[in-house]
Amino acid sequence: RESVKEKAKRRLREFDVAAKFSRLPLPKASVLLPLLVRAGKLCLLLTVRSMQLRRSPGEVCFPGGKSEETDKDEIDTALREAKEEVGLPPEKVEVICRLVPGIDKMNHLVTPVVGFIEDTFQATPNPDEVSDVFVVPLEYFIKPLNYMTLPYKTSSGYISRMHCFTYHDHEHKMSFKIWGLTAQFAVLLAIVVFGTKPTFEVDYDLDNLISSAENKFMNLYASLNERKKSNL
């Protein structure tokens, strides 16, 4: 019988977009979606941004950041940032795939890079960037206990829905709010891995997940281009 990890890897590889969107003329950023197996269940590692950061202080996100000239590709960016932020050595990440990207508030093309890490990994957060590190069962992003949806209009006027999860972490005795692009990537990851419909509405056609995720992204990208033209 295939292990939880092997099954997840197989499904994720089917959804790998590789460098398909890398040539789009937008500034680049990447995030690492670090998966691990704990007590036989898939879990996802997340971070909380330091309160002293100028942008989005105290928000939950994945390790990641803007691309630098020395990075070969999106995978390099995600691994470098994860090492800087939480002390995760790149060689300790088994990179599986890149999923359909998103566009953040600053109009960066953000590529989610999915990789497996060891359950024994002990994060050493860089206090300038990260105030906390915690782990959520991946299944929470299709069967949440505390969820709401917010209508969301992007800077280019594109209307979408924003997922907003509240996760109570017993280990930290704290609740974390997971929303925006971080929640969007976590939801797509969970749908890909489990192949099941979430308990809430999503903007994907689950029978054609990869093409509907790509179409949704390209519509967002097109609306951004339209706005740029209208601003000229």
PDB file of C-alpha atoms in Angstrom:
ATOM      1  CA  ARG A   1       0.000   0.000   0.000  1.00  0.00           C
ATOM      2  CA  GLU A   2       1.257   3.409  -0.976  1.00  0.00           C
ATOM      3  CA  SER A   3       2.251   5.573   1.998  1.00  0.00           C
ATOM      4  CA  VAL A   4       0.555   8.933   2.649  1.00  0.00           C
ATOM      5  CA  LYS A   5       3.754  10.657   1.543  1.00  0.00           C
ATOM      6  CA  GLU A   6       4.218   8.625  -1.674  1.00  0.00           C
ATOM      7  CA  LYS A   7       0.583   9.137  -2.681  1.00  0.00           C
ATOM      8  CA  ALA A   8       0.871  12.897  -2.086  1.00  0.00           C
ATOM      9  CA  LYS A   9       4.096  13.084  -4.104  1.00  0.00           C
ATOM     10  CA  ARG A  10       2.533  11.204  -7.017  1.00  0.00           C
ATOM     11  CA  ARG A  11      -0.516  13.480  -7.103  1.00  0.00           C
ATOM     12  CA  LEU A  12       1.572  16.650  -6.759  1.00  0.00           C
ATOM     13  CA  ARG A  13       3.842  15.689  -9.654  1.00  0.00           C
ATOM     14  CA  GLU A  14       0.761  15.443 -11.909  1.00  0.00           C
ATOM     15  CA  PHE A  15       0.068  19.109 -11.154  1.00  0.00           C
ATOM     16  CA  ASP A  16       3.598  20.433 -11.617  1.00  0.00           C
ATOM     17  CA  VAL A  17       3.537  23.583 -13.787  1.00  0.00           C
ATOM     18  CA  ALA A  18       7.379  23.674 -13.890  1.00  0.00           C
ATOM     19  CA  ALA A  19       8.544  26.904 -15.577  1.00  0.00           C
ATOM     20  CA  LYS A  20       5.298  27.442 -17.535  1.00  0.00           C
ATOM     21  CA  PHE A  21       4.609  30.906 -16.067  1.00  0.00           C
ATOM     22  CA  SER A  22       8.211  31.970 -15.445  1.00  0.00           C
ATOM     23  CA  ARG A  23       8.426  34.219 -18.513  1.00  0.00           C
ATOM     24  CA  LEU A  24       5.541  36.493 -17.575  1.00  0.00           C
ATOM     25  CA  PRO A  25       6.860  40.074 -17.297  1.00  0.00           C
ATOM     26  CA  LEU A  26       6.151  40.615 -13.601  1.00  0.00           C
ATOM     27  CA  PRO A  27       8.594  40.931 -10.679  1.00  0.00           C
ATOM     28  CA  LYS A  28       9.121  37.444  -9.216  1.00  0.00           C
ATOM     29  CA  ALA A  29       8.721  36.008  -5.730  1.00  0.00           C
ATOM     30  CA  SER A  30       8.463  32.448  -4.391  1.00  0.00           C
ATOM     31  CA  VAL A  31       7.192  30.705  -1.303  1.00  0.00           C
ATOM     32  CA  LEU A  32       7.996  27.242   0.016  1.00  0.00           C
ATOM     33  CA  LEU A  33       5.035  25.074   1.049  1.00  0.00           C
ATOM     34  CA  PRO A  34       6.823  22.698   3.457  1.00  0.00           C
ATOM     35  CA  LEU A  35       4.959  19.408   3.929  1.00  0.00           C
ATOM     36  CA  LEU A  36       5.784  16.910   6.651  1.00  0.00           C
ATOM     37  CA  VAL A  37       4.207  13.729   7.991  1.00  0.00           C
ATOM     38  CA  ARG A  38       3.277  13.768  11.663  1.00  0.00           C
ATOM     39  CA  ALA A  39       1.469  10.845  13.325  1.00  0.00           C
ATOM     40  CA  GLY A  40       0.636   9.483   9.869  1.00  0.00           C
ATOM     41  CA  LYS A  41      -0.962  12.744   8.727  1.00  0.00           C
ATOM     42  CA  LEU A  42       0.228  15.328   6.243  1.00  0.00           C
ATOM     43  CA  CYS A  43       0.926  18.690   7.827  1.00  0.00           C
ATOM     44  CA  LEU A  44       1.997  22.083   6.544  1.00  0.00           C
ATOM     45  CA  LEU A  45       4.547  24.374   8.168  1.00  0.00           C
ATOM     46  CA  LEU A  46       3.651  28.093   8.335  1.00  0.00           C
ATOM     47  CA  THR A  47       5.319  31.178   9.757  1.00  0.00           C
ATOM     48  CA  VAL A  48       4.161  34.423  11.361  1.00  0.00           C
ATOM     49  CA  ARG A  49       5.777  37.583  10.025  1.00  0.00           C
ATOM     50  CA  SER A  50       7.712  39.662  12.546  1.00  0.00           C
ATOM     51  CA  MET A  51       5.867  42.689  13.971  1.00  0.00           C
ATOM     52  CA  GLN A  52       8.778  44.921  12.968  1.00  0.00           C
ATOM     53  CA  LEU A  53       8.392  44.289   9.243  1.00  0.00           C
ATOM     54  CA  ARG A  54       7.044  47.184   7.197  1.00  0.00           C
ATOM     55  CA  ARG A  55       4.782  45.029   5.060  1.00  0.00           C
ATOM     56  CA  SER A  56       2.064  42.774   6.534  1.00  0.00           C
ATOM     57  CA  PRO A  57       3.536  42.569  10.088  1.00  0.00           C
ATOM     58  CA  GLY A  58       2.123  39.729  12.204  1.00  0.00           C
ATOM     59  CA  GLU A  59       0.498  37.981   9.244  1.00  0.00           C
ATOM     60  CA  VAL A  60       0.691  34.236   8.658  1.00  0.00           C
ATOM     61  CA  CYS A  61       2.592  33.225   5.542  1.00  0.00           C
ATOM     62  CA  PHE A  62       4.870  30.598   4.057  1.00  0.00           C
ATOM     63  CA  PRO A  63       8.651  31.033   4.106  1.00  0.00           C
ATOM     64  CA  GLY A  64       9.506  33.011   0.987  1.00  0.00           C
ATOM     65  CA  GLY A  65      10.249  36.336  -0.628  1.00  0.00           C
ATOM     66  CA  LYS A  66      11.420  38.189  -3.678  1.00  0.00           C
ATOM     67  CA  SER A  67      13.705  36.671  -6.282  1.00  0.00           C
ATOM     68  CA  GLU A  68      17.340  37.775  -6.316  1.00  0.00           C
ATOM     69  CA  GLU A  69      19.699  37.871  -9.290  1.00  0.00           C
ATOM     70  CA  THR A  70      21.747  34.967  -7.924  1.00  0.00           C
ATOM     71  CA  ASP A  71      18.668  32.663  -7.866  1.00  0.00           C
ATOM     72  CA  LYS A  72      18.585  30.220 -10.788  1.00  0.00           C
ATOM     73  CA  ASP A  73      14.791  29.851 -10.661  1.00  0.00           C
ATOM     74  CA  GLU A  74      11.722  29.979  -8.390  1.00  0.00           C
ATOM     75  CA  ILE A  75      12.838  26.868  -6.525  1.00  0.00           C
ATOM     76  CA  ASP A  76      16.169  28.503  -5.665  1.00  0.00           C
ATOM     77  CA  THR A  77      14.345  31.593  -4.352  1.00  0.00           C
ATOM     78  CA  ALA A  78      12.012  29.564  -2.125  1.00  0.00           C
ATOM     79  CA  LEU A  79      14.852  27.453  -0.674  1.00  0.00           C
ATOM     80  CA  ARG A  80      17.124  30.447  -0.064  1.00  0.00           C
ATOM     81  CA  GLU A  81      14.352  32.360   1.699  1.00  0.00           C
ATOM     82  CA  ALA A  82      13.388  29.340   3.850  1.00  0.00           C
ATOM     83  CA  LYS A  83      17.001  29.039   4.999  1.00  0.00           C
ATOM     84  CA  GLU A  84      17.165  32.778   5.819  1.00  0.00           C
ATOM     85  CA  GLU A  85      13.819  32.865   7.630  1.00  0.00           C
ATOM     86  CA  VAL A  86      13.580  29.582   9.562  1.00  0.00           C
ATOM     87  CA  GLY A  87      17.046  27.987   9.207  1.00  0.00           C
ATOM     88  CA  LEU A  88      15.868  25.205   6.892  1.00  0.00           C
ATOM     89  CA  PRO A  89      18.892  23.807   4.979  1.00  0.00           C
ATOM     90  CA  PRO A  90      18.060  23.535   1.234  1.00  0.00           C
ATOM     91  CA  GLU A  91      19.484  19.997   1.112  1.00  0.00           C
ATOM     92  CA  LYS A  92      16.894  18.955   3.730  1.00  0.00           C
ATOM     93  CA  VAL A  93      14.016  19.764   1.361  1.00  0.00           C
ATOM     94  CA  GLU A  94      12.778  17.224  -1.175  1.00  0.00           C
ATOM     95  CA  VAL A  95      11.283  19.542  -3.804  1.00  0.00           C
ATOM     96  CA  ILE A  96       8.285  17.929  -5.527  1.00  0.00           C
ATOM     97  CA  CYS A  97       6.692  20.537  -7.787  1.00  0.00           C
ATOM     98  CA  ARG A  98       5.663  24.105  -8.521  1.00  0.00           C
ATOM     99  CA  LEU A  99       1.949  24.841  -8.454  1.00  0.00           C
ATOM    100  CA  VAL A 100      -0.032  27.498 -10.363  1.00  0.00           C
ATOM    101  CA  PRO A 101       1.252  30.903  -9.176  1.00  0.00           C
ATOM    102  CA  GLY A 102      -0.629  33.831  -7.674  1.00  0.00           C
ATOM    103  CA  ILE A 103      -0.240  37.609  -7.782  1.00  0.00           C
ATOM    104  CA  ASP A 104       0.264  39.452  -4.496  1.00  0.00           C
ATOM    105  CA  LYS A 105      -0.777  42.964  -3.405  1.00  0.00           C
ATOM    106  CA  MET A 106       2.468  44.383  -4.812  1.00  0.00           C
ATOM    107  CA  ASN A 107       1.792  42.690  -8.189  1.00  0.00           C
ATOM    108  CA  HIS A 108       4.599  40.156  -7.803  1.00  0.00           C
ATOM    109  CA  LEU A 109       4.202  36.823  -9.539  1.00  0.00           C
ATOM    110  CA  VAL A 110       4.383  34.446  -6.547  1.00  0.00           C
ATOM    111  CA  THR A 111       5.253  30.813  -7.275  1.00  0.00           C
ATOM    112  CA  PRO A 112       4.377  28.165  -4.659  1.00  0.00           C
ATOM    113  CA  VAL A 113       7.125  25.520  -4.470  1.00  0.00           C
ATOM    114  CA  VAL A 114       6.047  22.318  -2.712  1.00  0.00           C
ATOM    115  CA  GLY A 115       8.611  20.234  -0.852  1.00  0.00           C
ATOM    116  CA  PHE A 116       8.768  17.594   1.878  1.00  0.00           C
ATOM    117  CA  ILE A 117      10.799  18.179   5.027  1.00  0.00           C
ATOM    118  CA  GLU A 118      11.576  15.857   7.932  1.00  0.00           C
ATOM    119  CA  ASP A 119       9.199  15.800  10.897  1.00  0.00           C
ATOM    120  CA  THR A 120      12.274  16.241  13.111  1.00  0.00           C
ATOM    121  CA  PHE A 121      13.085  19.664  11.623  1.00  0.00           C
ATOM    122  CA  GLN A 122      13.503  22.268  14.400  1.00  0.00           C
ATOM    123  CA  ALA A 123      12.944  25.769  13.053  1.00  0.00           C
ATOM    124  CA  THR A 124      15.270  28.555  14.175  1.00  0.00           C
ATOM    125  CA  PRO A 125      13.287  31.655  13.217  1.00  0.00           C
ATOM    126  CA  ASN A 126      15.208  34.771  12.196  1.00  0.00           C
ATOM    127  CA  PRO A 127      13.603  37.288  14.636  1.00  0.00           C
ATOM    128  CA  ASP A 128      13.958  40.138  12.108  1.00  0.00           C
ATOM    129  CA  GLU A 129      11.599  38.308   9.770  1.00  0.00           C
ATOM    130  CA  VAL A 130       9.680  35.618  11.653  1.00  0.00           C
ATOM    131  CA  SER A 131       8.069  35.731  15.111  1.00  0.00           C
ATOM    132  CA  ASP A 132       6.554  32.225  15.149  1.00  0.00           C
ATOM    133  CA  VAL A 133       6.510  28.895  13.328  1.00  0.00           C
ATOM    134  CA  PHE A 134       3.621  26.422  13.588  1.00  0.00           C
ATOM    135  CA  VAL A 135       2.212  23.336  11.872  1.00  0.00           C
ATOM    136  CA  VAL A 136      -1.355  22.752  10.596  1.00  0.00           C
ATOM    137  CA  PRO A 137      -2.816  19.422   9.388  1.00  0.00           C
ATOM    138  CA  LEU A 138      -3.199  19.816   5.610  1.00  0.00           C
ATOM    139  CA  GLU A 139      -6.731  18.442   5.825  1.00  0.00           C
ATOM    140  CA  TYR A 140      -7.758  21.590   7.750  1.00  0.00           C
ATOM    141  CA  PHE A 141      -7.691  23.431   4.411  1.00  0.00           C
ATOM    142  CA  ILE A 142     -10.534  21.311   3.035  1.00  0.00           C
ATOM    143  CA  LYS A 143     -12.362  20.516   6.315  1.00  0.00           C
ATOM    144  CA  PRO A 144     -11.858  23.558   8.554  1.00  0.00           C
ATOM    145  CA  LEU A 145     -13.482  24.032  11.962  1.00  0.00           C
ATOM    146  CA  ASN A 146     -13.411  27.818  11.684  1.00  0.00           C
ATOM    147  CA  TYR A 147     -13.782  29.316   8.217  1.00  0.00           C
ATOM    148  CA  MET A 148     -15.258  32.339   6.520  1.00  0.00           C
ATOM    149  CA  THR A 149     -15.130  33.708   2.997  1.00  0.00           C
ATOM    150  CA  LEU A 150     -14.655  37.349   2.131  1.00  0.00           C
ATOM    151  CA  PRO A 151     -15.484  38.902  -1.236  1.00  0.00           C
ATOM    152  CA  TYR A 152     -12.256  40.319  -2.557  1.00  0.00           C
ATOM    153  CA  LYS A 153     -11.475  42.845  -5.272  1.00  0.00           C
ATOM    154  CA  THR A 154      -7.889  42.952  -6.507  1.00  0.00           C
ATOM    155  CA  SER A 155      -6.109  46.227  -7.275  1.00  0.00           C
ATOM    156  CA  SER A 156      -6.974  45.617 -10.940  1.00  0.00           C
ATOM    157  CA  GLY A 157     -10.691  45.293 -10.148  1.00  0.00           C
ATOM    158  CA  TYR A 158     -10.830  41.494 -10.514  1.00  0.00           C
ATOM    159  CA  ILE A 159     -13.508  40.058  -8.197  1.00  0.00           C
ATOM    160  CA  SER A 160     -12.666  36.858  -6.381  1.00  0.00           C
ATOM    161  CA  ARG A 161     -13.308  35.183  -3.044  1.00  0.00           C
ATOM    162  CA  MET A 162     -10.808  35.190  -0.238  1.00  0.00           C
ATOM    163  CA  HIS A 163     -10.546  32.200   2.084  1.00  0.00           C
ATOM    164  CA  CYS A 164     -10.047  32.993   5.738  1.00  0.00           C
ATOM    165  CA  PHE A 165      -9.253  30.231   8.260  1.00  0.00           C
ATOM    166  CA  THR A 166      -8.782  30.494  12.001  1.00  0.00           C
ATOM    167  CA  TYR A 167      -6.688  27.631  13.343  1.00  0.00           C
ATOM    168  CA  HIS A 168      -6.336  26.986  17.054  1.00  0.00           C
ATOM    169  CA  ASP A 169      -2.904  25.543  17.764  1.00  0.00           C
ATOM    170  CA  HIS A 170      -2.922  23.555  21.021  1.00  0.00           C
ATOM    171  CA  GLU A 171       0.869  23.409  21.159  1.00  0.00           C
ATOM    172  CA  HIS A 172       1.173  27.233  21.169  1.00  0.00           C
ATOM    173  CA  LYS A 173      -2.219  27.735  22.895  1.00  0.00           C
ATOM    174  CA  MET A 174      -2.835  30.384  20.251  1.00  0.00           C
ATOM    175  CA  SER A 175      -5.176  30.983  17.336  1.00  0.00           C
ATOM    176  CA  PHE A 176      -3.759  31.893  13.961  1.00  0.00           C
ATOM    177  CA  LYS A 177      -5.620  33.627  11.133  1.00  0.00           C
ATOM    178  CA  ILE A 178      -4.644  32.245   7.722  1.00  0.00           C
ATOM    179  CA  TRP A 179      -5.979  34.180   4.751  1.00  0.00           C
ATOM    180  CA  GLY A 180      -5.122  35.834   1.417  1.00  0.00           C
ATOM    181  CA  LEU A 181      -2.630  34.248  -0.946  1.00  0.00           C
ATOM    182  CA  THR A 182      -1.326  31.948   1.825  1.00  0.00           C
ATOM    183  CA  ALA A 183      -4.802  30.443   2.275  1.00  0.00           C
ATOM    184  CA  GLN A 184      -5.297  30.266  -1.497  1.00  0.00           C
ATOM    185  CA  PHE A 185      -2.098  28.224  -1.938  1.00  0.00           C
ATOM    186  CA  ALA A 186      -2.920  25.969   1.057  1.00  0.00           C
ATOM    187  CA  VAL A 187      -6.401  25.246  -0.335  1.00  0.00           C
ATOM    188  CA  LEU A 188      -5.093  24.407  -3.816  1.00  0.00           C
ATOM    189  CA  LEU A 189      -2.406  22.174  -2.270  1.00  0.00           C
ATOM    190  CA  ALA A 190      -4.975  20.327  -0.132  1.00  0.00           C
ATOM    191  CA  ILE A 191      -7.375  19.821  -3.064  1.00  0.00           C
ATOM    192  CA  VAL A 192      -4.533  18.473  -5.238  1.00  0.00           C
ATOM    193  CA  VAL A 193      -3.266  16.101  -2.535  1.00  0.00           C
ATOM    194  CA  PHE A 194      -6.627  14.761  -1.290  1.00  0.00           C
ATOM    195  CA  GLY A 195      -8.548  14.997  -4.558  1.00  0.00           C
ATOM    196  CA  THR A 196     -11.747  15.855  -2.696  1.00  0.00           C
ATOM    197  CA  LYS A 197     -14.158  18.767  -2.621  1.00  0.00           C
ATOM    198  CA  PRO A 198     -13.750  21.105   0.358  1.00  0.00           C
ATOM    199  CA  THR A 199     -16.630  21.737   2.783  1.00  0.00           C
ATOM    200  CA  PHE A 200     -16.759  25.331   1.431  1.00  0.00           C
ATOM    201  CA  GLU A 201     -17.112  26.857  -2.044  1.00  0.00           C
ATOM    202  CA  VAL A 202     -14.033  27.247  -4.255  1.00  0.00           C
ATOM    203  CA  ASP A 203     -13.489  28.919  -7.642  1.00  0.00           C
ATOM    204  CA  TYR A 204     -12.135  25.751  -9.248  1.00  0.00           C
ATOM    205  CA  ASP A 205     -13.734  23.129 -11.439  1.00  0.00           C
ATOM    206  CA  LEU A 206     -12.677  20.061  -9.472  1.00  0.00           C
ATOM    207  CA  ASP A 207     -13.082  17.780 -12.514  1.00  0.00           C
ATOM    208  CA  ASN A 208     -10.549  19.902 -14.421  1.00  0.00           C
ATOM    209  CA  LEU A 209      -8.527  21.254 -11.541  1.00  0.00           C
ATOM    210  CA  ILE A 210      -5.289  22.107 -13.300  1.00  0.00           C
ATOM    211  CA  SER A 211      -6.880  23.895 -16.276  1.00  0.00           C
ATOM    212  CA  SER A 212      -9.371  25.766 -14.075  1.00  0.00           C
ATOM    213  CA  ALA A 213      -6.579  26.879 -11.684  1.00  0.00           C
ATOM    214  CA  GLU A 214      -4.507  28.051 -14.670  1.00  0.00           C
ATOM    215  CA  ASN A 215      -7.500  29.845 -16.249  1.00  0.00           C
ATOM    216  CA  LYS A 216      -8.303  31.579 -12.962  1.00  0.00           C
ATOM    217  CA  PHE A 217      -4.706  32.775 -12.740  1.00  0.00           C
ATOM    218  CA  MET A 218      -4.593  33.937 -16.388  1.00  0.00           C
ATOM    219  CA  ASN A 219      -7.858  35.911 -15.896  1.00  0.00           C
ATOM    220  CA  LEU A 220      -6.271  37.654 -12.933  1.00  0.00           C
ATOM    221  CA  TYR A 221      -3.123  38.352 -14.954  1.00  0.00           C
ATOM    222  CA  ALA A 222      -5.192  39.669 -17.902  1.00  0.00           C
ATOM    223  CA  SER A 223      -7.148  42.011 -15.602  1.00  0.00           C
ATOM    224  CA  LEU A 224      -3.838  43.367 -14.274  1.00  0.00           C
ATOM    225  CA  ASN A 225      -2.645  44.039 -17.839  1.00  0.00           C
ATOM    226  CA  GLU A 226      -5.905  45.768 -18.743  1.00  0.00           C
ATOM    227  CA  ARG A 227      -5.517  48.079 -15.761  1.00  0.00           C
ATOM    228  CA  LYS A 228      -1.916  48.872 -16.708  1.00  0.00           C
ATOM    229  CA  LYS A 229      -3.061  49.809 -20.234  1.00  0.00           C
ATOM    230  CA  SER A 230      -5.904  51.976 -18.953  1.00  0.00           C
ATOM    231  CA  ASN A 231      -3.466  53.799 -16.673  1.00  0.00           C
ATOM    232  CA  LEU A 232      -1.116  54.717 -19.521  1.00  0.00           C
TER     233      LEU A 232
END
